[in-house]
Amino acid sequence: MPTSDNDPPPVYREIAEELRAAITSGRLSDGDRVPGENDLMKRYGVARATARQALSVLINEGIVVPIRGSGVYVRAFRPLRRHGPKRLSRDLWGGGRAIWQADAGDRPFETDSVVVDEVPAQPHVARALDLPERTPVLRRRRRYRLDERPMQLATSYLPRELVHGTPITEVDTGPGGIYARLAELGHAPAHFTEEIRVRMPTPGEIEALSLSAGTPVLDVLRTALTDDRLAVELNEMTLDGSAYVLQYDFEA
Amino acid sequence: MPTSDNDPPPVYREIAEELRAAITSGRLSDGDRVPGENDLMKRYGVARATARQALSVLINEGIVVPIRGSGVYVRAFRPLRRHGPKRLSRDLWGGGRAIWQADAGDRPFETDSVVVDEVPAQPHVARALDLPERTPVLRRRRRYRLDERPMQLATSYLPRELVHGTPITEVDTGPGGIYARLAELGHAPAHFTEEIRVRMPTPGEIEALSLSAGTPVLDVLRTALTDDRLAVELNEMTLDGSAYVLQYDFEA
């Protein structure tokens, strides 16, 4: 891999590199306290500013987390495996299970702050659902929590005409959720497209997902289409990037 | 969406929010100069520290980029669409085209710093390739550039026994690349699994990918299996998170 070929790296980087090696090798593991500024000053004979700089490299990478008034800790990382194709298989929601249950396994999860309303379709929503701009769409916003920890924000848009007066407009959509209800209406999702982008969170997202410093988010944009290619849902999800591994399987 | 329900946000956040709205609405677009500290101080009647804090919110989110001695600019975002299933279809590499060409379209791309060597399989490589730990594997490291810009670092591991003495051990593997050569050896990839994680880059990656402040990276880990489920390649990729949209299509 291309590396810089000239000067030796500055001291703070070497210290950061040693701490990183201790973490990736497992000598320091999930939740362990990382040596603090004073420890580093003593161990390496460096100034406080250098010790601080070394720690902030790792904080910015998100592999350690500062806890105010306590110290810096290795991030406890027990990511959710989100298996794209498997979790959306018809067997699952057809069988009355929540899609989210596929990710969470036996860990306790819940949906909170569900807000359902109707809004005019913004341009990107209209495009995804193949509707004229500003056509009324049903919007469902919610947050998912696992082991009490907020993991994901999601906003679904569905054509109002399709879902008006159905349980899809209720806070609780019943067993199997939106997709099971769409199937009952004769519009079962058959094809999915997911688009993934990554970025740093907005201040509002940092709050809503309780993100620690140096944690990026994943934007997952899913479109659900029926067998005859009618777009029935656009779902905009924002995932805590430290909490997820996304998996997709496909054929050559 | 859950939002804070108590105090009004601090002034620097409101300013950041207005600038963000100007960018997402398109009033400020790719490559435009964002108002600087002096402009913000004058426009909002705030102290320099507040103006600076507002700008740093957007810099940390990665939607604007500071250019030393010049100002702060809206990040020119023309991401590559990396279509998981399509780009790895047999038609493509079977037809002698580079997989990368599927992403790049007509834009000029190149592979640089190709390094090929043999190493003992580390635990995660051994696990993915279903080999005993420390079995010799061929390692291919390279960097991909598009329009001169580094976009991706990739390291492939293949069982040495399978590829020893074949063009796969050469710097230039020929038309259709590794997968076309594996097919000729009777080991055509048929199934792929991709795992996606997101994190902040290491200092070495910031250098190798010329990343600007506040840019996360995507780790994509791909395993290629033959029809009879023999693992023939593990590819560890690190992508500039600001440069990619990943797309996956699948069925319910």
Coordinates of C-alpha atoms in Angstrom, one line a residue:
Chain A
M1 CA 0.0 0.0 0.0
P2 CA 1.3 3.5 -0.7
T3 CA 2.9 5.0 2.4
S4 CA 4.9 8.2 2.9
D5 CA 8.5 7.4 2.0
N6 CA 10.2 10.4 3.5
D7 CA 10.3 11.7 7.1
P8 CA 9.7 9.5 10.2
P9 CA 6.1 10.0 11.5
P10 CA 5.7 12.6 14.3
V11 CA 5.9 11.2 17.9
Y12 CA 2.1 11.5 18.6
R13 CA 1.4 9.3 15.6
E14 CA 3.8 6.6 16.8
I15 CA 2.1 6.6 20.2
A16 CA -1.3 6.4 18.6
E17 CA 0.0 3.5 16.4
E18 CA 1.2 1.6 19.5
L19 CA -2.1 2.1 21.3
R20 CA -4.0 1.0 18.1
A21 CA -1.8 -2.1 17.9
A22 CA -2.6 -2.9 21.5
I23 CA -6.3 -2.7 20.7
T24 CA -6.3 -4.6 17.4
S25 CA -4.2 -7.4 18.9
G26 CA -6.6 -7.7 21.8
R27 CA -4.1 -6.7 24.6
L28 CA -6.6 -3.9 25.3
S29 CA -10.1 -5.1 24.7
D30 CA -13.7 -3.9 24.7
G31 CA -14.4 -1.5 27.5
D32 CA -10.8 -1.4 28.8
R33 CA -9.4 1.9 30.0
V34 CA -6.7 3.2 27.7
P35 CA -3.6 4.8 29.3
G36 CA -4.4 8.5 30.0
E37 CA -2.4 11.7 29.3
N38 CA -0.4 11.3 32.5
D39 CA 0.4 7.7 31.8
L40 CA 1.5 8.5 28.3
M41 CA 3.7 11.5 29.4
K42 CA 5.5 9.3 31.8
R43 CA 5.8 6.2 29.6
Y44 CA 7.1 8.1 26.5
G45 CA 8.6 11.1 28.1
V46 CA 6.5 13.5 26.0
A47 CA 4.6 16.8 26.7
R48 CA 1.0 16.8 27.6
A49 CA 0.0 18.3 24.2
T50 CA 1.7 15.3 22.5
A51 CA -0.1 12.8 24.7
R52 CA -3.4 14.5 24.1
Q53 CA -2.8 14.6 20.3
A54 CA -2.1 10.8 20.3
L55 CA -5.3 10.1 22.1
S56 CA -7.3 12.4 19.9
V57 CA -6.2 10.5 16.8
L58 CA -7.9 7.4 18.2
I59 CA -10.9 9.3 19.4
N60 CA -11.4 10.7 15.9
E61 CA -11.1 7.3 14.4
G62 CA -13.8 6.2 16.8
I63 CA -12.0 3.2 18.2
V64 CA -11.8 4.7 21.7
V65 CA -14.3 6.8 23.5
P66 CA -13.7 9.6 26.0
I67 CA -16.0 9.5 29.1
R68 CA -16.0 12.9 30.8
G69 CA -14.3 12.9 34.2
S70 CA -13.3 9.2 33.9
G71 CA -10.9 8.5 31.1
V72 CA -10.7 7.1 27.6
Y73 CA -12.0 3.6 26.9
V74 CA -11.8 1.0 24.1
R75 CA -15.2 1.2 22.3
A76 CA -17.3 -1.8 23.2
F77 CA -18.1 -3.1 19.7
R78 CA -20.9 -5.7 19.4
P79 CA -22.3 -4.8 16.0
L80 CA -25.6 -6.0 14.6
R81 CA -25.3 -8.0 11.5
R82 CA -27.9 -6.7 9.1
H83 CA -28.3 -9.3 6.4
G84 CA -29.8 -7.4 3.4
P85 CA -31.4 -10.2 1.5
K86 CA -32.3 -12.6 4.3
R87 CA -34.0 -10.1 6.6
L88 CA -36.4 -9.0 3.8
S89 CA -37.3 -12.5 2.6
R90 CA -41.1 -13.0 2.2
D91 CA -40.9 -16.0 4.7
L92 CA -40.1 -13.6 7.4
W93 CA -42.7 -10.8 7.2
G94 CA -45.2 -13.3 5.5
G95 CA -44.9 -15.3 8.8
G96 CA -45.9 -12.3 10.9
R97 CA -42.4 -11.5 12.3
A98 CA -41.0 -8.0 12.4
I99 CA -38.1 -7.4 10.0
W100 CA -36.2 -5.9 12.8
Q101 CA -36.4 -9.2 14.7
A102 CA -34.2 -10.8 12.1
D103 CA -31.3 -8.4 13.0
A104 CA -31.8 -8.4 16.7
G105 CA -32.1 -12.2 17.3
D106 CA -32.8 -12.7 20.9
R107 CA -31.7 -9.3 22.1
P108 CA -34.5 -7.0 23.2
F109 CA -35.5 -4.4 20.7
E110 CA -38.2 -1.8 20.4
T111 CA -39.5 0.9 18.2
D112 CA -40.1 4.3 19.8
S113 CA -41.2 7.8 18.8
V114 CA -43.4 6.5 16.0
V115 CA -45.0 9.5 14.1
V116 CA -47.3 9.0 11.2
D117 CA -48.5 11.8 9.0
E118 CA -49.2 12.9 5.4
V119 CA -47.0 15.2 3.5
P120 CA -46.5 16.3 -0.1
A121 CA -43.8 14.2 -1.8
Q122 CA -40.5 16.0 -2.0
P123 CA -38.6 15.6 -5.3
H124 CA -36.5 12.6 -4.3
V125 CA -39.5 10.8 -2.8
A126 CA -41.6 11.5 -5.8
R127 CA -38.9 10.2 -8.1
A128 CA -38.4 7.0 -6.1
L129 CA -42.2 6.3 -5.9
D130 CA -42.7 7.3 -9.5
L131 CA -45.3 10.0 -8.5
P132 CA -45.8 13.6 -9.6
E133 CA -44.0 16.0 -7.2
R134 CA -46.0 17.1 -4.2
T135 CA -48.5 14.1 -4.5
P136 CA -49.7 13.3 -0.9
V137 CA -47.7 10.5 0.6
L138 CA -47.9 8.7 3.9
R139 CA -44.8 9.3 6.1
R140 CA -43.9 7.0 9.0
R141 CA -41.0 8.1 11.2
R142 CA -39.6 6.0 14.0
R143 CA -36.5 5.1 16.0
Y144 CA -35.2 1.6 16.7
R145 CA -33.5 0.7 20.0
L146 CA -31.6 -2.4 20.9
D147 CA -30.7 -3.2 24.5
E148 CA -32.1 0.3 25.3
R149 CA -29.5 1.8 22.9
P150 CA -30.8 3.9 19.9
M151 CA -29.5 2.3 16.7
Q152 CA -31.4 3.6 13.8
L153 CA -33.7 6.3 12.6
A154 CA -36.1 5.4 9.8
T155 CA -38.6 7.3 7.6
S156 CA -40.8 5.4 5.2
Y157 CA -42.9 7.0 2.5
L158 CA -45.8 5.2 0.8
P159 CA -48.3 6.4 -1.8
R160 CA -51.3 7.7 0.1
E161 CA -53.7 6.4 -2.5
L162 CA -52.4 2.8 -1.9
V163 CA -52.5 2.8 1.9
H164 CA -55.2 5.4 2.9
G165 CA -57.6 3.9 5.5
T166 CA -55.5 0.7 6.1
P167 CA -53.6 -0.3 9.2
I168 CA -50.5 1.0 7.5
T169 CA -51.6 4.5 8.7
E170 CA -51.8 3.3 12.3
V171 CA -48.9 3.6 14.8
D172 CA -49.0 -0.2 15.2
T173 CA -49.2 -1.9 11.8
G174 CA -49.7 -5.4 13.3
P175 CA -47.8 -8.7 12.8
G176 CA -45.3 -8.7 9.9
G177 CA -45.6 -4.9 9.7
I178 CA -46.0 -2.7 6.6
Y179 CA -44.9 -5.4 4.1
A180 CA -47.4 -8.0 5.4
R181 CA -50.2 -5.4 5.1
L182 CA -49.1 -4.4 1.6
A183 CA -49.3 -8.1 0.7
E184 CA -52.9 -8.3 1.9
L185 CA -53.7 -5.3 -0.3
G186 CA -52.3 -7.2 -3.3
H187 CA -49.1 -5.2 -3.4
A188 CA -46.5 -7.5 -1.8
P189 CA -42.9 -6.3 -2.2
A190 CA -40.9 -8.5 -4.5
H191 CA -37.8 -6.5 -5.4
F192 CA -35.7 -4.3 -3.2
T193 CA -32.9 -1.9 -4.0
E194 CA -30.7 -0.6 -1.3
E195 CA -28.3 2.4 -1.7
I196 CA -25.7 3.0 1.0
R197 CA -23.9 6.2 1.7
V198 CA -21.7 7.2 4.6
R199 CA -21.2 10.6 6.2
M200 CA -20.7 12.3 9.6
P201 CA -23.9 12.9 11.5
T202 CA -25.7 16.2 12.0
P203 CA -26.0 17.5 15.6
G204 CA -29.7 16.3 15.7
E205 CA -28.6 12.8 14.7
I206 CA -25.8 12.8 17.3
E207 CA -28.5 13.5 19.9
A208 CA -31.2 11.2 18.6
L209 CA -28.7 8.2 18.3
S210 CA -26.5 9.2 21.3
L211 CA -23.4 9.0 19.1
S212 CA -20.0 9.4 20.6
A213 CA -17.3 11.5 19.0
G214 CA -15.8 10.2 15.7
T215 CA -18.8 8.0 14.9
P216 CA -20.0 8.2 11.2
V217 CA -23.5 7.2 10.2
L218 CA -24.7 5.0 7.3
D219 CA -27.6 6.2 5.1
V220 CA -29.5 3.3 3.7
L221 CA -32.1 4.2 1.1
R222 CA -34.4 1.3 0.2
T223 CA -37.0 1.1 -2.5
A224 CA -39.5 -1.7 -2.4
L225 CA -41.2 -2.8 -5.7
T226 CA -44.0 -5.2 -6.4
D227 CA -43.7 -8.1 -9.0
D228 CA -45.0 -5.7 -11.7
R229 CA -42.4 -3.1 -10.6
L230 CA -44.8 -0.7 -8.8
A231 CA -42.8 1.2 -6.2
V232 CA -44.7 0.8 -2.9
E233 CA -42.3 2.2 -0.4
L234 CA -39.2 4.4 0.0
N235 CA -37.4 3.9 3.3
E236 CA -34.7 6.4 4.4
M237 CA -32.7 4.9 7.3
T238 CA -29.9 6.5 9.3
L239 CA -27.8 3.9 11.1
D240 CA -25.3 4.3 13.9
G241 CA -22.1 3.4 12.0
S242 CA -20.4 1.8 15.0
A243 CA -23.4 -0.5 15.6
Y244 CA -23.8 -2.3 12.3
V245 CA -22.2 -4.7 9.8
L246 CA -24.2 -4.8 6.6
Q247 CA -24.1 -8.1 4.7
Y248 CA -25.2 -8.8 1.1
D249 CA -25.0 -12.1 -0.8
F250 CA -25.3 -12.4 -4.5
E251 CA -24.5 -14.5 -7.5
A252 CA -21.9 -13.9 -10.3
Chain B
M1 CA -38.0 12.1 14.7
P2 CA -36.9 12.4 18.3
T3 CA -35.5 15.9 18.9
S4 CA -34.5 17.8 22.0
D5 CA -37.7 19.3 23.5
N6 CA -36.2 21.8 25.9
D7 CA -33.8 24.7 25.3
P8 CA -33.4 26.5 21.9
P9 CA -30.2 25.3 20.2
P10 CA -27.0 27.4 20.7
V11 CA -26.4 30.1 18.1
Y12 CA -23.6 28.3 16.3
R13 CA -25.9 25.4 15.6
E14 CA -28.5 27.6 14.1
I15 CA -25.9 29.2 11.8
A16 CA -24.7 25.7 10.9
E17 CA -28.3 24.7 10.2
E18 CA -28.9 27.6 7.9
L19 CA -25.7 27.0 5.9
R20 CA -26.6 23.3 5.7
A21 CA -30.0 24.2 4.3
A22 CA -28.4 26.5 1.7
I23 CA -26.3 23.5 0.6
T24 CA -29.0 20.8 0.6
S25 CA -31.4 23.2 -1.2
G26 CA -28.7 23.8 -3.9
R27 CA -28.4 27.6 -3.2
L28 CA -24.8 26.8 -2.5
S29 CA -23.6 24.0 -4.7
D30 CA -20.6 21.8 -5.4
G31 CA -17.3 23.7 -5.1
D32 CA -18.9 27.0 -4.1
R33 CA -17.2 29.0 -1.4
V34 CA -19.1 29.0 1.9
P35 CA -19.3 32.4 3.8
G36 CA -16.1 32.7 6.0
E37 CA -15.7 33.6 9.6
N38 CA -15.7 37.3 8.8
D39 CA -18.9 37.1 6.7
L40 CA -20.7 35.1 9.4
M41 CA -19.6 37.6 12.2
K42 CA -21.0 40.4 10.1
R43 CA -24.1 38.7 9.0
Y44 CA -25.2 37.2 12.3
G45 CA -23.5 39.7 14.7
V46 CA -21.6 36.9 16.5
A47 CA -18.1 36.5 17.9
R48 CA -15.3 34.9 15.8
A49 CA -15.4 31.8 18.1
T50 CA -19.1 31.3 17.3
A51 CA -18.6 31.7 13.6
R52 CA -15.7 29.2 13.7
Q53 CA -17.7 26.7 15.7
A54 CA -20.6 26.9 13.1
L55 CA -18.1 26.2 10.3
S56 CA -16.5 23.4 12.2
V57 CA -19.8 21.6 12.6
L58 CA -20.1 21.4 8.8
I59 CA -16.4 20.5 8.4
N60 CA -16.8 17.6 10.8
E61 CA -19.9 16.4 8.9
G62 CA -17.7 16.4 5.8
I63 CA -20.1 18.4 3.7
V64 CA -17.7 21.4 3.4
V65 CA -14.0 21.2 3.1
P66 CA -11.5 23.8 4.4
I67 CA -8.7 24.7 1.9
R68 CA -5.8 26.2 3.7
G69 CA -5.3 29.9 3.0
S70 CA -8.3 30.1 0.7
G71 CA -11.6 29.4 2.5
V72 CA -14.2 26.8 3.1
Y73 CA -15.9 25.1 0.1
V74 CA -18.9 22.9 -0.5
R75 CA -17.5 19.4 -1.1
A76 CA -17.7 18.6 -4.8
F77 CA -19.6 15.3 -4.6
R78 CA -19.7 13.2 -7.7
P79 CA -19.8 9.7 -6.1
L80 CA -19.1 6.5 -8.0
R81 CA -22.1 4.2 -8.0
R82 CA -20.8 0.8 -7.1
H83 CA -23.5 -1.7 -8.1
G84 CA -22.7 -4.8 -6.0
P85 CA -24.3 -7.5 -8.1
K86 CA -24.0 -6.0 -11.6
R87 CA -20.3 -5.2 -11.4
L88 CA -19.4 -8.8 -10.5
S89 CA -21.6 -10.5 -13.1
R90 CA -19.9 -13.3 -15.0
D91 CA -20.7 -11.5 -18.3
L92 CA -18.4 -8.7 -17.3
W93 CA -15.2 -10.4 -16.3
G94 CA -16.0 -13.3 -18.6
G95 CA -16.0 -10.8 -21.4
G96 CA -12.4 -9.6 -20.5
R97 CA -13.4 -6.3 -18.9
A98 CA -12.0 -5.0 -15.6
I99 CA -14.5 -5.0 -12.8
W100 CA -13.5 -1.6 -12.0
Q101 CA -14.5 -0.4 -15.4
A102 CA -18.1 -1.2 -14.4
D103 CA -17.9 1.5 -11.7
A104 CA -15.9 4.1 -13.6
G105 CA -17.9 4.1 -16.8
D106 CA -16.1 6.4 -19.2
R107 CA -14.1 8.2 -16.6
P108 CA -10.4 7.4 -16.7
F109 CA -9.3 5.0 -14.0
E110 CA -6.1 3.2 -13.2
T111 CA -4.6 0.8 -10.7
D112 CA -1.3 1.9 -9.1
S113 CA 1.2 0.6 -6.5
V114 CA 0.4 -3.1 -7.2
V115 CA 2.4 -5.3 -4.8
V116 CA 2.2 -9.1 -5.1
D117 CA 3.7 -11.3 -2.5
E118 CA 3.2 -14.5 -0.4
V119 CA 2.3 -14.4 3.3
P120 CA 1.1 -16.8 6.0
A121 CA -2.6 -16.5 6.4
Q122 CA -3.7 -14.4 9.4
P123 CA -6.6 -15.8 11.4
H124 CA -9.3 -13.9 9.6
V125 CA -7.9 -14.7 6.2
A126 CA -7.6 -18.4 7.1
R127 CA -11.2 -18.4 8.3
A128 CA -12.6 -16.8 5.2
L129 CA -10.6 -19.1 2.8
D130 CA -11.3 -22.2 5.0
L131 CA -7.5 -22.9 5.4
P132 CA -5.4 -23.8 8.4
E133 CA -3.9 -20.7 10.0
R134 CA -0.5 -19.6 8.6
T135 CA -1.1 -21.6 5.3
P136 CA 0.8 -19.6 2.6
V137 CA -1.6 -17.3 0.6
L138 CA -1.0 -15.0 -2.3
R139 CA -1.5 -11.4 -1.4
R140 CA -2.3 -8.7 -4.0
R141 CA -2.3 -5.1 -2.8
R142 CA -3.2 -2.2 -5.0
R143 CA -4.8 1.3 -5.1
Y144 CA -7.5 2.5 -7.5
R145 CA -7.6 6.0 -8.9
L146 CA -10.3 7.7 -10.8
D147 CA -9.7 11.0 -12.6
E148 CA -6.3 11.0 -10.9
R149 CA -8.0 10.8 -7.5
P150 CA -7.3 7.9 -5.2
M151 CA -10.6 6.2 -4.4
Q152 CA -9.9 2.8 -2.9
L153 CA -7.2 0.5 -1.4
A154 CA -7.7 -3.2 -1.9
T155 CA -5.9 -6.3 -0.7
S156 CA -6.8 -9.7 -2.1
Y157 CA -5.9 -13.0 -0.6
L158 CA -6.0 -16.3 -2.7
P159 CA -4.9 -19.8 -1.7
R160 CA -1.3 -20.2 -2.9
E161 CA -1.9 -23.8 -4.0
L162 CA -4.7 -22.7 -6.3
V163 CA -2.8 -19.8 -8.1
H164 CA 0.9 -20.6 -7.8
G165 CA 2.6 -20.2 -11.2
T166 CA -0.4 -18.7 -12.9
P167 CA -0.8 -15.1 -14.2
I168 CA -2.7 -14.3 -11.0
T169 CA 0.7 -13.9 -9.4
E170 CA 1.8 -11.3 -12.0
V171 CA 1.3 -7.6 -11.5
D172 CA -0.8 -7.5 -14.7
T173 CA -3.3 -10.4 -14.5
G174 CA -4.6 -9.8 -18.1
P175 CA -8.1 -9.2 -19.5
G176 CA -10.9 -9.8 -17.1
G177 CA -8.4 -9.9 -14.2
I178 CA -8.3 -12.4 -11.4
Y179 CA -11.8 -13.8 -11.9
A180 CA -11.3 -14.5 -15.6
R181 CA -8.0 -16.4 -14.7
L182 CA -9.7 -18.3 -11.9
A183 CA -12.4 -19.4 -14.4
E184 CA -9.7 -20.7 -16.8
L185 CA -8.3 -22.7 -13.9
G186 CA -11.8 -24.3 -13.4
H187 CA -12.6 -22.2 -10.3
A188 CA -14.9 -19.5 -11.6
P189 CA -16.5 -17.4 -8.8
A190 CA -20.2 -18.0 -8.6
H191 CA -21.3 -16.7 -5.2
F192 CA -20.2 -13.5 -3.5
T193 CA -20.7 -12.2 0.1
E194 CA -19.9 -8.6 0.9
E195 CA -19.7 -7.2 4.4
I196 CA -19.8 -3.4 4.9
R197 CA -18.5 -1.6 7.9
V198 CA -17.8 2.1 8.4
R199 CA -15.2 3.9 10.5
M200 CA -12.9 6.9 10.6
P201 CA -9.6 6.4 8.7
T202 CA -6.2 5.8 10.1
P203 CA -3.5 8.5 9.5
G204 CA -2.0 6.1 6.8
E205 CA -5.3 5.9 5.0
I206 CA -5.8 9.6 5.1
E207 CA -2.5 9.9 3.3
A208 CA -3.0 7.1 0.8
L209 CA -6.5 8.2 -0.1
S210 CA -5.9 12.0 0.2
L211 CA -8.9 12.2 2.5
S212 CA -10.0 15.6 3.7
A213 CA -11.1 16.3 7.3
G214 CA -14.4 14.6 8.5
T215 CA -14.3 11.9 5.8
P216 CA -15.2 8.4 7.0
V217 CA -14.1 5.2 5.1
L218 CA -16.1 2.2 4.1
D219 CA -14.6 -1.3 4.7
V220 CA -15.9 -3.8 2.2
L221 CA -14.9 -7.4 2.8
R222 CA -15.8 -9.7 -0.1
T223 CA -15.5 -13.5 -0.2
A224 CA -15.8 -15.2 -3.6
L225 CA -16.9 -18.8 -3.7
T226 CA -17.1 -21.3 -6.6
D227 CA -20.3 -23.2 -7.5
D228 CA -19.3 -26.0 -5.1
R229 CA -18.6 -23.4 -2.4
L230 CA -14.8 -23.4 -2.5
A231 CA -13.6 -20.0 -1.2
V232 CA -11.2 -18.7 -3.8
E233 CA -10.6 -15.1 -2.8
L234 CA -11.0 -12.7 0.2
N235 CA -10.8 -9.1 -0.8
E236 CA -10.4 -6.4 1.8
M237 CA -11.3 -3.0 0.4
T238 CA -11.1 0.4 2.0
L239 CA -13.2 3.1 0.1
D240 CA -13.1 6.8 0.4
G241 CA -16.6 7.3 2.0
S242 CA -17.2 10.6 0.2
A243 CA -16.6 9.0 -3.2
Y244 CA -19.1 6.1 -3.2
V245 CA -22.7 5.1 -3.3
L246 CA -23.0 1.3 -2.9
Q247 CA -26.1 -0.3 -4.5
Y248 CA -27.5 -3.8 -3.9
D249 CA -30.6 -5.3 -5.5
F250 CA -32.3 -8.4 -4.2
E251 CA -35.6 -10.2 -4.1
A252 CA -38.1 -10.7 -1.3

